[in-house]
mmCIF file of N, CA and C in Angstrom:
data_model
loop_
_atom_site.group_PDB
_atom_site.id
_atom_site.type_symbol
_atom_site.label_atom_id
_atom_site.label_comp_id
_atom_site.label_asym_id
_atom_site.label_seq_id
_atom_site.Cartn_x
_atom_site.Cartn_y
_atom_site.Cartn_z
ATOM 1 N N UNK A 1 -36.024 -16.652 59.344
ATOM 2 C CA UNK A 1 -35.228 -17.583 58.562
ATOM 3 C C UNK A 1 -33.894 -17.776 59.273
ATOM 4 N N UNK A 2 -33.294 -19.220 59.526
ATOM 5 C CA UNK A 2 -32.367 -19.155 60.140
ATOM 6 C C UNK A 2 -31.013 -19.570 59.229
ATOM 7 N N UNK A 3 -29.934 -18.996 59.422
ATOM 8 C CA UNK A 3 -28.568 -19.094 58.873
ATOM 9 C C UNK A 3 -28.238 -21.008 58.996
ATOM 10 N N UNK A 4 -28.111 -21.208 57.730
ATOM 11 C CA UNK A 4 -28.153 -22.957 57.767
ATOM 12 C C UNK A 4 -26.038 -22.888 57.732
ATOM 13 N N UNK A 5 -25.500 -22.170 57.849
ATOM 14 C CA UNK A 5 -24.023 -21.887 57.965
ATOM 15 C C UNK A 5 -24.088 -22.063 59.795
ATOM 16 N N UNK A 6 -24.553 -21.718 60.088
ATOM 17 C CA UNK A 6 -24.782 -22.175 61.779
ATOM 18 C C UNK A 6 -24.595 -23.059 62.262
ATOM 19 N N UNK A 7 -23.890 -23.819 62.944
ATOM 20 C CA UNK A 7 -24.541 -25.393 63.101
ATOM 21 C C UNK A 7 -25.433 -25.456 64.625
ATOM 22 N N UNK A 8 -26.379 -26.517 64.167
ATOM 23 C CA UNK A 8 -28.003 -26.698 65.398
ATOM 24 C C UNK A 8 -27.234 -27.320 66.337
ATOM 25 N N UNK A 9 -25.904 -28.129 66.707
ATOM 26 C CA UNK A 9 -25.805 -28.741 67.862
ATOM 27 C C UNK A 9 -24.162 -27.974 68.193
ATOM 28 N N UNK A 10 -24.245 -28.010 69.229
ATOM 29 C CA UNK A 10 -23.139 -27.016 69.844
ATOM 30 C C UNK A 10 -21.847 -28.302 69.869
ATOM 31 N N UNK A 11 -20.691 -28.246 69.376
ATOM 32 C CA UNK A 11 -19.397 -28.764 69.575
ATOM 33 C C UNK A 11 -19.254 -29.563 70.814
ATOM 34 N N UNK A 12 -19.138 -30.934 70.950
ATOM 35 C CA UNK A 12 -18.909 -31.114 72.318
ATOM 36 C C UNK A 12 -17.238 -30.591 73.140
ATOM 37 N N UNK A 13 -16.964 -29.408 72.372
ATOM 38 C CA UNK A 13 -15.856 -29.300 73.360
ATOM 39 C C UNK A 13 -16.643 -27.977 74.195
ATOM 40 N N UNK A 14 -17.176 -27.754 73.847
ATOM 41 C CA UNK A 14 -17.941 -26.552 74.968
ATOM 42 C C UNK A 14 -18.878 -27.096 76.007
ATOM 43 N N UNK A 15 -18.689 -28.003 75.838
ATOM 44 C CA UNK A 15 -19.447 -28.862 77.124
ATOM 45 C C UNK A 15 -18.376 -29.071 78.052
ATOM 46 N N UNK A 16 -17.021 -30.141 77.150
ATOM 47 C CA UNK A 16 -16.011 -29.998 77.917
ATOM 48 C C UNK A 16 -15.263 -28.958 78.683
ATOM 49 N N UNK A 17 -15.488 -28.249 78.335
ATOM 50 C CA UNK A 17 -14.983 -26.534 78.754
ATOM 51 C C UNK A 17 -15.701 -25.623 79.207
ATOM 52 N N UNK A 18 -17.050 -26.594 79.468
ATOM 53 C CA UNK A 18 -17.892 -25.855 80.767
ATOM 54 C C UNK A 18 -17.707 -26.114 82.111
ATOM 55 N N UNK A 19 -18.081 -24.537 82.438
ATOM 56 C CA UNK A 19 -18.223 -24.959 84.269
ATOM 57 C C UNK A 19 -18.384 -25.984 84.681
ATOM 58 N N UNK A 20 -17.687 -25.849 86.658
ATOM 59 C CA UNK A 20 -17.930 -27.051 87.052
ATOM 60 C C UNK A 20 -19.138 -27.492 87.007
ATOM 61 N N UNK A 21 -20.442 -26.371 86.829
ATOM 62 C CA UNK A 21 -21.589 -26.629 87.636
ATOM 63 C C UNK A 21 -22.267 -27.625 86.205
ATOM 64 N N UNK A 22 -22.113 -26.927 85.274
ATOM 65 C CA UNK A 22 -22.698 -27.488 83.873
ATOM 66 C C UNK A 22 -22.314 -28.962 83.801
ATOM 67 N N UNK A 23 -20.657 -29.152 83.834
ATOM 68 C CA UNK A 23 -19.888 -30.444 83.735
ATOM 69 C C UNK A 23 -21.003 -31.471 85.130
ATOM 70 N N UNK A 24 -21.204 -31.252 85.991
ATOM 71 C CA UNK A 24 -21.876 -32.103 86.899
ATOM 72 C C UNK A 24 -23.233 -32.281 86.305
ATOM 73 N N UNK A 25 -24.017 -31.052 86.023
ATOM 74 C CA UNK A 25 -25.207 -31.489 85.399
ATOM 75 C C UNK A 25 -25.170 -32.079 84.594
ATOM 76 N N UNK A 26 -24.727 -32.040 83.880
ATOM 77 C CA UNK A 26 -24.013 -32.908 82.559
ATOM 78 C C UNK A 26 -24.283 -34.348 82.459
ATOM 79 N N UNK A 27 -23.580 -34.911 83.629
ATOM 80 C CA UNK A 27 -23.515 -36.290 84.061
ATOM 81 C C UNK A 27 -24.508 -36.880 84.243
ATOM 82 N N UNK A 28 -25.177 -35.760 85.202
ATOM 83 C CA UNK A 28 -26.290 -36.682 85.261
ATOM 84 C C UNK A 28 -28.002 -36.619 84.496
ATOM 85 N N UNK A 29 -27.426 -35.928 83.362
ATOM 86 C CA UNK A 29 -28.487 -35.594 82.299
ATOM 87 C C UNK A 29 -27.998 -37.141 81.693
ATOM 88 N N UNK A 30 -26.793 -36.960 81.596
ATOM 89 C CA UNK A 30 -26.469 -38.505 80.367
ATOM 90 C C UNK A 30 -26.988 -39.426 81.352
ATOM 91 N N UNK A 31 -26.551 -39.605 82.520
ATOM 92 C CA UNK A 31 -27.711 -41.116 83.312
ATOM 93 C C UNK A 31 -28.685 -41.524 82.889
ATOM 94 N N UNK A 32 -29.751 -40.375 82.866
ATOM 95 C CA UNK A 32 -30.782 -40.093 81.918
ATOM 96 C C UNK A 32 -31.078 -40.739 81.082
ATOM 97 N N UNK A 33 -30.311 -40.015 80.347
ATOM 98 C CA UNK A 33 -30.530 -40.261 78.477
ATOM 99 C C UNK A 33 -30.384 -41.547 78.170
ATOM 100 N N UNK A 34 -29.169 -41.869 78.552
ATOM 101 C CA UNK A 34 -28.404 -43.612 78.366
ATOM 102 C C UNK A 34 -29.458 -44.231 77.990
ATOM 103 N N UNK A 35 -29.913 -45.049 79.092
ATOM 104 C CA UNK A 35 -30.773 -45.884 79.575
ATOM 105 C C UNK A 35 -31.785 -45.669 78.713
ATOM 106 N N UNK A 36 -32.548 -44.665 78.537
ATOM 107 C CA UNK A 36 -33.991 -44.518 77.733
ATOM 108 C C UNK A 36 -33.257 -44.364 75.851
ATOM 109 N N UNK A 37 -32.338 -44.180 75.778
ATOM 110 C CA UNK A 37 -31.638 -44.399 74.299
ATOM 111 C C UNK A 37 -31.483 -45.859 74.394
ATOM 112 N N UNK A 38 -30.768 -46.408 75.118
ATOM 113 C CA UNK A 38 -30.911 -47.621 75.053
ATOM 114 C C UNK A 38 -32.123 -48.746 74.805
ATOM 115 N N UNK A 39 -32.697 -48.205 75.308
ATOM 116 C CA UNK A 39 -34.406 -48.930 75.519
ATOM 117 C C UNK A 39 -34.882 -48.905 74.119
ATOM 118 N N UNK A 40 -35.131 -47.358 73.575
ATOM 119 C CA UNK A 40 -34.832 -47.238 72.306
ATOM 120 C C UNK A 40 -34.582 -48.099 71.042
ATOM 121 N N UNK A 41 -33.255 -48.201 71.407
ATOM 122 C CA UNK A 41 -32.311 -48.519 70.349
ATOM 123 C C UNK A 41 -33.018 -50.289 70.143
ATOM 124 N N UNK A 42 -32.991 -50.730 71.755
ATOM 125 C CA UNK A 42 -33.370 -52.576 71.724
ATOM 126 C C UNK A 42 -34.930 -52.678 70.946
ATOM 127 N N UNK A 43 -35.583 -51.773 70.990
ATOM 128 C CA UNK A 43 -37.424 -51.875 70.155
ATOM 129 C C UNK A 43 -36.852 -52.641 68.843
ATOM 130 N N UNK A 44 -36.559 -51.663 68.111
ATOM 131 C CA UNK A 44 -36.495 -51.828 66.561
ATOM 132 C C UNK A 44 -34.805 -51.376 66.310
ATOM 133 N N UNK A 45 -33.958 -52.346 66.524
ATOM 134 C CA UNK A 45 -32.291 -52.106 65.908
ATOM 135 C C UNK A 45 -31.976 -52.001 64.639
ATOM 136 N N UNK A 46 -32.832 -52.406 63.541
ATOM 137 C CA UNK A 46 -33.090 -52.644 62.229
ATOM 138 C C UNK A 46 -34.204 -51.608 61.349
ATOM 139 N N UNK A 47 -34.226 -50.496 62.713
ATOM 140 C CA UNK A 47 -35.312 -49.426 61.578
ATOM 141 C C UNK A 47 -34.553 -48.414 61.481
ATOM 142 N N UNK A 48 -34.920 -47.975 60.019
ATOM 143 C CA UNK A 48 -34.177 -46.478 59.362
ATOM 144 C C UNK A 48 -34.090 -45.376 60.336
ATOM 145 N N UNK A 49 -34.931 -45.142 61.263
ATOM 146 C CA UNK A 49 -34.918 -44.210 62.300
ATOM 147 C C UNK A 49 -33.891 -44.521 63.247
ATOM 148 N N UNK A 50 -32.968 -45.273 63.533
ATOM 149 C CA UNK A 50 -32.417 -45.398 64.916
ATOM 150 C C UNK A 50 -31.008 -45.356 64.333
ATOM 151 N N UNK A 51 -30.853 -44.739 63.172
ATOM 152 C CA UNK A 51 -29.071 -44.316 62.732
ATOM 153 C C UNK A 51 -28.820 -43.240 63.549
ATOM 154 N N UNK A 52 -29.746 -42.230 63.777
ATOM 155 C CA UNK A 52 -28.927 -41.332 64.456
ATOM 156 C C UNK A 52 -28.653 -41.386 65.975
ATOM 157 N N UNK A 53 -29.705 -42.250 66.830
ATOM 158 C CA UNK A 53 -30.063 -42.621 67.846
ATOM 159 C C UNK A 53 -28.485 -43.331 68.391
ATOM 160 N N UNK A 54 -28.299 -44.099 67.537
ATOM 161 C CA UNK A 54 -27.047 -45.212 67.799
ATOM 162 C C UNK A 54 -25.865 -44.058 67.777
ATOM 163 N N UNK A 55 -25.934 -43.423 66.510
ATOM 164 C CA UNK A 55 -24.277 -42.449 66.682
ATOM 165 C C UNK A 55 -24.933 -41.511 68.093
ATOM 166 N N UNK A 56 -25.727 -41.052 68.217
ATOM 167 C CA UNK A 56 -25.909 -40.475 69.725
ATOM 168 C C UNK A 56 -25.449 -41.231 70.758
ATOM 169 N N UNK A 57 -25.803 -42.872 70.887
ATOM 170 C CA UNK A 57 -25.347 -43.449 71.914
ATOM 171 C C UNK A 57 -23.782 -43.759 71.516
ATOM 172 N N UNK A 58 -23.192 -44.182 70.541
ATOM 173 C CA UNK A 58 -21.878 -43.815 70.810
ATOM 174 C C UNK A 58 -21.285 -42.713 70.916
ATOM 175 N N UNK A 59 -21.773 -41.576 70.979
ATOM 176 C CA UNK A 59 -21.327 -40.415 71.567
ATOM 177 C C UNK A 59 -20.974 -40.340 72.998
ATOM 178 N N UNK A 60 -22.094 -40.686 73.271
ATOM 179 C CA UNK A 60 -22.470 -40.707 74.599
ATOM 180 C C UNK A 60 -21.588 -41.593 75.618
ATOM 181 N N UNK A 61 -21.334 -42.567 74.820
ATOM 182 C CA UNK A 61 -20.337 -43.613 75.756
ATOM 183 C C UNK A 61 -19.011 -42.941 75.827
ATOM 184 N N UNK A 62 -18.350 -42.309 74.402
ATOM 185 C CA UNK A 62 -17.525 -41.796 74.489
ATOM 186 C C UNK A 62 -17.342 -40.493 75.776
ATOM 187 N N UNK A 63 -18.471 -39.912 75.957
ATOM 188 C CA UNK A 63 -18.423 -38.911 77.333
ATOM 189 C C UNK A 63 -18.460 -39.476 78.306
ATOM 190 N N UNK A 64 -18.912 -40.278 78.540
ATOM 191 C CA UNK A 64 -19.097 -41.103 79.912
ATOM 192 C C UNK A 64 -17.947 -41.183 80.166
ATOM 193 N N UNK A 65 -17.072 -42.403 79.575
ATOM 194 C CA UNK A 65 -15.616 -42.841 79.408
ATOM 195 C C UNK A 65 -14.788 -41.597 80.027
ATOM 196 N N UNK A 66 -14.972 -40.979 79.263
ATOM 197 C CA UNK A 66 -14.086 -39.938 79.923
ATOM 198 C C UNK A 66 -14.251 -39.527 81.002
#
């Protein structure tokens, strides 16, 4: 049984405040992701499933940006 006081996704400041080596992988995990979230998102923009998809991709832009 897992502690629901936990939270399942880690803070993005511990990403920010990871190693160099993590911070590079990083980057190019989001290259990645982008693009196939994007693809995503253009199928169906209007289905109940793609609320969280979208705040992921504005997440995501927000890291990039930086």
């Amino acid at each position: 049984m897992s502690d629901v006081s936990v939270p399942l996704c880690p803070p993005f400041s511990y990403l920010e405040d990871a190693d160099r080596l993590t911070r590079d992988h990083m980057s190019s995990v989001l290259a990645q992701v982008r693009p196939k979230l994007f693809a995503f998102l253009q199928q169906d923009p209007h289905s109940p499933l793609s609320k969280r998809p979208r705040r992921l991709m504005m997440m995501l832009q927000g890291l990039v940006s930086h």
